[in-house]
Short mmCIF file of C-alpha atoms in Angstrom, two decimals:
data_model
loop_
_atom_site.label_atom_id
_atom_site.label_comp_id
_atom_site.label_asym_id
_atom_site.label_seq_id
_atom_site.Cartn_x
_atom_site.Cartn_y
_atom_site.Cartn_z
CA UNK H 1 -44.52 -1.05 -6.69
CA UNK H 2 -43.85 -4.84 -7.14
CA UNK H 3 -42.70 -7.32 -4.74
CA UNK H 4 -39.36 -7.72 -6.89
CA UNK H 5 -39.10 -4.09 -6.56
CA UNK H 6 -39.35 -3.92 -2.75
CA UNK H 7 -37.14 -6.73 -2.73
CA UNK H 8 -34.18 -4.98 -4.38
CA UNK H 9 -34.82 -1.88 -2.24
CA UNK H 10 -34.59 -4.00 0.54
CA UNK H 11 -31.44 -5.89 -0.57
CA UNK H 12 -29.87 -1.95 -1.47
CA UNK H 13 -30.87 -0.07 1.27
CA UNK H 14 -31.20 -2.40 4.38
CA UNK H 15 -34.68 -3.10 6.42
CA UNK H 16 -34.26 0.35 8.27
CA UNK H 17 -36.80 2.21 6.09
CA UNK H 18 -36.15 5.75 8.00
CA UNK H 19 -32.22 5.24 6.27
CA UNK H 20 -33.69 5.41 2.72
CA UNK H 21 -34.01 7.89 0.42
CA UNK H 22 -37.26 10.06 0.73
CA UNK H 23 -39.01 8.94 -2.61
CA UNK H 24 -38.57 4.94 -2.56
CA UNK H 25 -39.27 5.01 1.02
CA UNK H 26 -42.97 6.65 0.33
CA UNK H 27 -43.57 4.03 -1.89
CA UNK H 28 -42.70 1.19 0.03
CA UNK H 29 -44.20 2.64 3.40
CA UNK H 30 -47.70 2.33 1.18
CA UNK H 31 -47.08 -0.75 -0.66
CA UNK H 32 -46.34 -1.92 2.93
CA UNK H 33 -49.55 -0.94 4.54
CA UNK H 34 -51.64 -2.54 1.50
CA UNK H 35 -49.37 -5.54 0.79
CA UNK H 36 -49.66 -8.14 3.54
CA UNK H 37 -46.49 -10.16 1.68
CA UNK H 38 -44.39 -6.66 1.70
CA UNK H 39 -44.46 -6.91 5.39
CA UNK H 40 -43.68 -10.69 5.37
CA UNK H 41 -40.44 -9.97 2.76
CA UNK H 42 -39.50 -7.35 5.43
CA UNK H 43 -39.38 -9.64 8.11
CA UNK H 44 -37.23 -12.12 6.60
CA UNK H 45 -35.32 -9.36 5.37
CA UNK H 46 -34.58 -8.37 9.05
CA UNK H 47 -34.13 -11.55 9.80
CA UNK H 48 -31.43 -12.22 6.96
CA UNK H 49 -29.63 -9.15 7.72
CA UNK H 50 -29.27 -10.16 11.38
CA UNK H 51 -27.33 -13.45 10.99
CA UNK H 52 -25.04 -11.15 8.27
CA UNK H 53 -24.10 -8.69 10.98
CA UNK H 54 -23.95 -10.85 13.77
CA UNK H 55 -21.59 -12.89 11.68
CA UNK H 56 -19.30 -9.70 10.65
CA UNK H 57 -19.02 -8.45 14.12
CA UNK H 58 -17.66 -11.52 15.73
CA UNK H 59 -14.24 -10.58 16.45
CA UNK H 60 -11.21 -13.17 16.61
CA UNK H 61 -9.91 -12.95 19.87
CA UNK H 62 -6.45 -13.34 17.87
CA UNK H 63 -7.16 -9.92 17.01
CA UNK H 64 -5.91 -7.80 19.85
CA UNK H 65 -2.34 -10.22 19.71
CA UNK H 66 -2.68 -9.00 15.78
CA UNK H 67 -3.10 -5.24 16.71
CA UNK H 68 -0.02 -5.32 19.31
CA UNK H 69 1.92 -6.82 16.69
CA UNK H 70 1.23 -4.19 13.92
CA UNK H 71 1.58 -1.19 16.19
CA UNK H 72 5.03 -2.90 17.75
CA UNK H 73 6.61 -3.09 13.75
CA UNK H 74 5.74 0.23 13.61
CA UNK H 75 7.37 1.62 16.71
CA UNK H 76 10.84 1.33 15.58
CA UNK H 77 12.51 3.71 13.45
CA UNK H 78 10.13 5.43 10.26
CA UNK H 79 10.99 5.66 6.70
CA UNK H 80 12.02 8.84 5.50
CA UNK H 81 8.35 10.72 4.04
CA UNK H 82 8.07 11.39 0.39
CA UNK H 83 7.52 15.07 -0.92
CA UNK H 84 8.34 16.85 2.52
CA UNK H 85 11.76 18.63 1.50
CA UNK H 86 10.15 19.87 -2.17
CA UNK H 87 7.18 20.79 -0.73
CA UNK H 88 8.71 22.65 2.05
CA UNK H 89 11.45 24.55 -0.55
CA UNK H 90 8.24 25.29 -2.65
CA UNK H 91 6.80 27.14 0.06
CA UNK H 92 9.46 28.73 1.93
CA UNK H 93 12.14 29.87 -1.77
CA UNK H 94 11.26 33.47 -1.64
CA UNK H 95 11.95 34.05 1.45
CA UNK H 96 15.25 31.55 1.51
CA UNK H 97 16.34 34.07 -1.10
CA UNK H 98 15.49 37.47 0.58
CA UNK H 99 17.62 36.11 3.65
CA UNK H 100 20.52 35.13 1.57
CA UNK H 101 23.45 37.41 2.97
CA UNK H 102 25.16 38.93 0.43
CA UNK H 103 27.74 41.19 2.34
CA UNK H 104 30.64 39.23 2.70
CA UNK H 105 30.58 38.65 -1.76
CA UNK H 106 29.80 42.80 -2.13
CA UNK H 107 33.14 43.93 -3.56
CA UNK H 108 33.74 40.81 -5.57
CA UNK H 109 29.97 40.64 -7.23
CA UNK H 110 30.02 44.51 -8.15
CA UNK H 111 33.75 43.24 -9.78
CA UNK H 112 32.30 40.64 -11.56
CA UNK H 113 29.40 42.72 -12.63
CA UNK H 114 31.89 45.82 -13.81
CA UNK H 115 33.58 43.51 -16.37
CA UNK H 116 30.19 42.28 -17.56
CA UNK H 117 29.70 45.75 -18.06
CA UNK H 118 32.93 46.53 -19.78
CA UNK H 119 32.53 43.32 -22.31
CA UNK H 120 29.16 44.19 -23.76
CA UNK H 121 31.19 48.05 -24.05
CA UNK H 122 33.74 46.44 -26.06
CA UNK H 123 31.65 44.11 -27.90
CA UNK H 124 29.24 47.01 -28.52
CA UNK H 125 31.61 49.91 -29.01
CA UNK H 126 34.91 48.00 -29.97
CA UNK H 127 36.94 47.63 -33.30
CA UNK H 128 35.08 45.37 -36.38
CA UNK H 129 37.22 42.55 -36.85
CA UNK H 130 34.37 40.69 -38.98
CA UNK H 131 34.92 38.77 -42.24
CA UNK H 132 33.80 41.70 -44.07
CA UNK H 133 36.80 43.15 -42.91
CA UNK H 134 38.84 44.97 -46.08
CA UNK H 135 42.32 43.94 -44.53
CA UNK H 136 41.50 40.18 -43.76
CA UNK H 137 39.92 40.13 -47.85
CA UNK H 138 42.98 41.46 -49.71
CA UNK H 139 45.36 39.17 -47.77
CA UNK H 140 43.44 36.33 -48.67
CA UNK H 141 43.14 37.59 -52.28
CA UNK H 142 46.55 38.07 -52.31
CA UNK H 143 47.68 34.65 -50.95
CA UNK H 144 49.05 31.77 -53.45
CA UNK H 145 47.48 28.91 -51.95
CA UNK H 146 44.25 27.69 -54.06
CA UNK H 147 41.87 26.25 -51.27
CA UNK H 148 39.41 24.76 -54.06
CA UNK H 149 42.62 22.62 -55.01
CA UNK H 150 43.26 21.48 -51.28
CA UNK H 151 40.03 19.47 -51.32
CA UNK H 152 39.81 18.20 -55.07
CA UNK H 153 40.26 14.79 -55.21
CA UNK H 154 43.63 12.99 -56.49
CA UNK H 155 43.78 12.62 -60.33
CA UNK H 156 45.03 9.06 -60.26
CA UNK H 157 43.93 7.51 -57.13
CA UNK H 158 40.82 9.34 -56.87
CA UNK H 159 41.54 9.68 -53.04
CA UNK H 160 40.63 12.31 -50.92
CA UNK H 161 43.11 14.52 -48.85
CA UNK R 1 -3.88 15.37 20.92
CA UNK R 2 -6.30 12.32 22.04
CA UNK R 3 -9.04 13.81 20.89
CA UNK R 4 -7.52 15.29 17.49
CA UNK R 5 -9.45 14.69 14.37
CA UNK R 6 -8.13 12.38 12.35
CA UNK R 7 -7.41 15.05 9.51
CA UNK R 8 -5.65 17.42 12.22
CA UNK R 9 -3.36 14.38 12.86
CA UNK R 10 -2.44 13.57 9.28
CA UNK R 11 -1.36 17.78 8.87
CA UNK R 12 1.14 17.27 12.02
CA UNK R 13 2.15 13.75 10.48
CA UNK R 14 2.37 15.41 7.51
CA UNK R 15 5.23 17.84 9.10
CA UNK R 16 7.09 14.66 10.42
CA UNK R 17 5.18 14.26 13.60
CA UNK R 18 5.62 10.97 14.90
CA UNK R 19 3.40 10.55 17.98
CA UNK R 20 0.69 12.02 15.96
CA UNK R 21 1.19 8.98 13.36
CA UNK R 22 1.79 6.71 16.11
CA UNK R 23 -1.87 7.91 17.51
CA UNK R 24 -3.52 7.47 14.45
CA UNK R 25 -2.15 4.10 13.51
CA UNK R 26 -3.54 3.37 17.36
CA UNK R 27 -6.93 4.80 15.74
CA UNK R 28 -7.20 2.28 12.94
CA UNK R 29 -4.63 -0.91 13.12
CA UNK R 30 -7.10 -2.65 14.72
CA UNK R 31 -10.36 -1.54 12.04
CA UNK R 32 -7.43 -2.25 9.28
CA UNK R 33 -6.79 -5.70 10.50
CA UNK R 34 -10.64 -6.72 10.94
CA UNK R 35 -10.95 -5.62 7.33
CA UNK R 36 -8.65 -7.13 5.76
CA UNK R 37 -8.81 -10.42 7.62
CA UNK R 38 -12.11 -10.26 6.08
CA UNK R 39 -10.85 -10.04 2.97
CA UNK R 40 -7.65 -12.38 2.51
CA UNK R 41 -8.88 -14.94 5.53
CA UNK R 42 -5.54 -14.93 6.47
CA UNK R 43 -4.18 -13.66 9.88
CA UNK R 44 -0.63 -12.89 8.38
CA UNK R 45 -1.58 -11.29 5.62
CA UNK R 46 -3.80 -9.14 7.16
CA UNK R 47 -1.18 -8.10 9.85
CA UNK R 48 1.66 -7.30 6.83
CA UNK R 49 -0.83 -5.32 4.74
CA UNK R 50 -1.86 -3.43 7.42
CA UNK R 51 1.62 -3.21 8.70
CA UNK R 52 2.14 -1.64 4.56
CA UNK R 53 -0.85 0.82 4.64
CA UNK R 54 0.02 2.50 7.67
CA UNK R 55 3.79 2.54 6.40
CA UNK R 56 2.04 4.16 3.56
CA UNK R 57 -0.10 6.84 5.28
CA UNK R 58 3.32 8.28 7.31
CA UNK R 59 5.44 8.14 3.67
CA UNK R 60 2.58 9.63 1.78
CA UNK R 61 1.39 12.03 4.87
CA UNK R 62 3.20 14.96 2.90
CA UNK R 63 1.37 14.49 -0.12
CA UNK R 64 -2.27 13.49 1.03
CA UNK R 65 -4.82 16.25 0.06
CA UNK R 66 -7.92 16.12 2.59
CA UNK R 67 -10.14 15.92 -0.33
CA UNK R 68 -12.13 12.69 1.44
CA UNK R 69 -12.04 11.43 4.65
CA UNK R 70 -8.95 9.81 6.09
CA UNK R 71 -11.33 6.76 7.28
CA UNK R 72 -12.30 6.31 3.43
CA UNK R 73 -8.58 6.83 1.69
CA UNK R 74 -7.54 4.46 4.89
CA UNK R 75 -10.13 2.09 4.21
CA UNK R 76 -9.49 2.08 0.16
CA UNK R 77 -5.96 1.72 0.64
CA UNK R 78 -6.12 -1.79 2.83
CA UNK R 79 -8.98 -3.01 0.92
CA UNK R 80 -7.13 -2.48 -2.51
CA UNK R 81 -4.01 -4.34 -0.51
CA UNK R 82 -5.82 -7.28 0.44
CA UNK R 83 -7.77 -7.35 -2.87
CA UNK R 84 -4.87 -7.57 -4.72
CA UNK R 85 -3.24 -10.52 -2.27
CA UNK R 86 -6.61 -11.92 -2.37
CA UNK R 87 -6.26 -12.39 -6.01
CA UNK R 88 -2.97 -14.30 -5.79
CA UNK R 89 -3.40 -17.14 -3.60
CA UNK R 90 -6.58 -19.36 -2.22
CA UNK R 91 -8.95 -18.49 0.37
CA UNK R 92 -8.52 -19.86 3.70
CA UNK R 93 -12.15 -19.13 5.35
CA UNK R 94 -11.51 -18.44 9.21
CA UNK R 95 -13.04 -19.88 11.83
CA UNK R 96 -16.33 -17.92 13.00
CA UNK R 97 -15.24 -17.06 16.26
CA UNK R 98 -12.47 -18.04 18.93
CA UNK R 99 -14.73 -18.58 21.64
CA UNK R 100 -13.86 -21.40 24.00
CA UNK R 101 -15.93 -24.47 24.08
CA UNK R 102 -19.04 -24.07 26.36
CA UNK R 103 -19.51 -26.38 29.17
CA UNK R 104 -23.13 -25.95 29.57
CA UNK R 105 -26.32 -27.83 28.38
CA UNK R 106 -26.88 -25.02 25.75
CA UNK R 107 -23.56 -26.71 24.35
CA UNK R 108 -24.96 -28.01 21.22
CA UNK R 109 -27.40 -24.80 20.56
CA UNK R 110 -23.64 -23.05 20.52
CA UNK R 111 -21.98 -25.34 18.42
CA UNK R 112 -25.05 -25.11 15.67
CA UNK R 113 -25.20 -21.05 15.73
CA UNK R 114 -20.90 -21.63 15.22
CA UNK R 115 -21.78 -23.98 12.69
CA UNK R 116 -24.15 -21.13 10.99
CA UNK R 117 -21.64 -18.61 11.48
CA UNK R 118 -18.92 -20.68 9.38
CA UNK R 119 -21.71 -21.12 6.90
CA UNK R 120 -21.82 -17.69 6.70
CA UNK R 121 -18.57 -16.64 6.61
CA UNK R 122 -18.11 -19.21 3.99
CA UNK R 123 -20.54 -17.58 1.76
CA UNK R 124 -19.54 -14.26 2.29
CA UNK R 125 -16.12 -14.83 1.12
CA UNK R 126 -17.30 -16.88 -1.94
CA UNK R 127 -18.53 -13.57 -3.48
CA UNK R 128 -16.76 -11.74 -6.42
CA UNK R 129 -14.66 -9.37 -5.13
CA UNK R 130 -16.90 -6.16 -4.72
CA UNK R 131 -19.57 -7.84 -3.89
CA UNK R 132 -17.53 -9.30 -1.00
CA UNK R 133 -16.41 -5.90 -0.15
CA UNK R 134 -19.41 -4.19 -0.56
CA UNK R 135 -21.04 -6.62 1.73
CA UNK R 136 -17.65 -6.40 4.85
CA UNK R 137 -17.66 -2.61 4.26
CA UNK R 138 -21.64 -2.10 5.02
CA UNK R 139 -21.97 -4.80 7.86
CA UNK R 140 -18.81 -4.76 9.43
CA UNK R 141 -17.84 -1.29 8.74
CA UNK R 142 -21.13 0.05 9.23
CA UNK R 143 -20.88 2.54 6.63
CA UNK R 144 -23.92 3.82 4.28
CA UNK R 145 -23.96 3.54 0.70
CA UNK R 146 -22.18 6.60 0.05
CA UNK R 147 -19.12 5.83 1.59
CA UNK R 148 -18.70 2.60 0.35
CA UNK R 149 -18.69 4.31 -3.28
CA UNK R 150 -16.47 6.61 -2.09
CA UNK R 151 -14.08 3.51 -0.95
CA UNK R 152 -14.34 1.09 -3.99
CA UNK R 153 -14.52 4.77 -6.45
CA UNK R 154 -17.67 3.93 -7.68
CA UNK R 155 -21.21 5.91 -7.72
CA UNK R 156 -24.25 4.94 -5.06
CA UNK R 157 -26.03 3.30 -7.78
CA UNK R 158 -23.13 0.74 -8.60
CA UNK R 159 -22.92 -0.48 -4.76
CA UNK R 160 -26.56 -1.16 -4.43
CA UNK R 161 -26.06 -3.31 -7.49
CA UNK R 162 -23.14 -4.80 -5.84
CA UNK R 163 -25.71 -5.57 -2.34
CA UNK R 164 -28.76 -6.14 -4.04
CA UNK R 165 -26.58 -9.27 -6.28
CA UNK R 166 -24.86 -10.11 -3.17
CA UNK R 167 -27.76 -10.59 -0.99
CA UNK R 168 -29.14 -12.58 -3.43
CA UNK R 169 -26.12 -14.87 -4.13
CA UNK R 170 -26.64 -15.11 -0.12
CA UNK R 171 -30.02 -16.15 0.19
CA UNK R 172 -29.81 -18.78 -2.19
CA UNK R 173 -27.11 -20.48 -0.51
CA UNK R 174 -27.62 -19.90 3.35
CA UNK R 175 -31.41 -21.15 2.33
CA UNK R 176 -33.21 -21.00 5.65
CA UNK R 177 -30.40 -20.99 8.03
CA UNK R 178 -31.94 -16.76 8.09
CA UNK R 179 -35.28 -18.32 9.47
CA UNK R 180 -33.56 -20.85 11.94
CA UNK R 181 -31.07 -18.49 13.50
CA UNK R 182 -31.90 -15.02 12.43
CA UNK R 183 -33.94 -14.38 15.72
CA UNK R 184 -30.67 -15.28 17.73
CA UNK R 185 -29.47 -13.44 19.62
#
């Protein structure tokens, strides 16, 4: 191991060498017992990271007026929460729709359901009124009107009907 | 409920329980706004984004999956706030401490270690971004490695980059302040 090495360990793990991972921590626990300047960068190392964290943890005493402050805003009246009536229908459909009471609806939903019934009969069962119909071909055959001349264009003008 | 976990809280705020929100946002206002005045240097700010965050957690409660803990999707969400209104104005760097001024003959050994501590401070928030919150979310925080990742959604390996450039950035400016005042305590 080099000094730079134990250096960045240092700077990645922190100067508590029991926090580190098992493999770089063997390494620097020897280079540490045969390298007097390992145990010098450690000590400045501890040293470093002690004016960091006493720095961090001083606490504003503004911070406590801060906190009441925050929590006060928030003890009025909440927003409404996003995703809570969906997610709740989601869960609870099936058995919304094994309690809907259908009683009161019986007589007119078999009704409704008895002429559904009796119009796929009639459309199934029921007189062919189609285009291939004989009657509907010979009146048209026999009609006067020529419907190729309705849309032909005007001789003169050239104008469409 | 006082001694809920935090994840047993968000499923009853989740159902629309509002004591149970109003316990946790007792839980963390305080870690929110210590964070994120970290981060923006600015009182206000931090009070309206953590004011927003916890807004967020009792909107969002329905929808939050306990895949990580609450502390780290807090946590992300009011550093990613105060990133982002860190990013659009200037850094104020607060004062060190609000301690009153000391009377006694150790007076002037308190106003140098307050001096250091601005110094500090002042460095610390002269760092890029995540290197800045790399370096609030392991001292301040206290939290290992593997939770910062898990905050800034990056792997282990990234955030001792982050510390090891940091502390470096930090030793060449503080210079020996480390030696002078490190042993204080």
């Amino acid at each position: 191991m080099t000094l730079a090495e134990f250096q960045d360990l240092l700077d990645a793990h922190g100067v508590h060498l029991s926090l580190w991972p098992d493999e770089p921590r063997q390494r620097a626990e020897e280079f540490l017992a045969t390298e007097p300047i390992a145990r010098q960068r450690l000590a400045e190392a501890q040293r470093f990271e002690r004016l960091i964290a006493r720095q961090m943890n001083v606490q504003p005493r503004a911070l406590d007026a801060s906190t009441g402050r925050v929590l006060r805003a928030l003890g009025g009246e909440l927003p409404r929460q996003r995703g809570r009536r969906w997610s709740r229908l989601a869960l609870t459909w099936p058995s919304a729709l094994l309690a809907f009471d259908l009683a009161p609806a019986r007589l007119r939903i078999a009704a409704l359901a008895g002429v559904a019934v009796l119009g796929v009969a009639l459309g199934l069962l029921g007189p062919d009124v189609g285009s291939s119909d004989s009657r509907l071909g010979v009146a048209l055959a026999a009609s006067d009107v020529d419907l190729a001349a309705v849309f032909e264009p005007e001789p003169l003008t050239g104008v469409r009907p | 409920m006082d001694e809920a976990s935090d994840e047993d809280l968000m499923g009853r705020i989740a159902k629309g329980d509002e004591p149970a929100f109003r316990l946790l946002a007792r839980r963390y206002a305080a870690r929110g706004l210590a964070l994120a005045r970290r981060i923006t240097g600015n009182d206000a700010d931090a009070e309206e984004l953590v004011q927003e965050a916890l807004l967020r957690v009792w909107i969002n409660a329905p929808r939050w999956r306990p895949l990580a803990a609450f502390r780290t999707w807090f946590y992300r969400v009011v550093l990613n706030l105060s990133l982002s209104r860190h990013r659009r104005g200037p850094f104020l760097p607060l004062e060190a401490a609000g301690d009153p001024a000391d009377p006694s003959p150790d007076a002037s050994v308190a106003l140098e270690r307050r001096e250091a501590e601005r110094r500090v401070a002042a460095a610390i928030a002269e760092l890029p971004d995540r290197q800045h919150a790399a370096i609030v979310l392991t001292y301040q925080e206290g939290l290992s490695n593997a939770e910062v990742a898990a905050i800034l959604e990056t792997t282990v390996s990234s955030v001792e980059a982050l510390l090891v450039r940091a502390k470096r950035t930090l030793r060449d400016q503080l210079g020996g302040l480390a030696d002078r005042h490190g042993d204080d305590t």
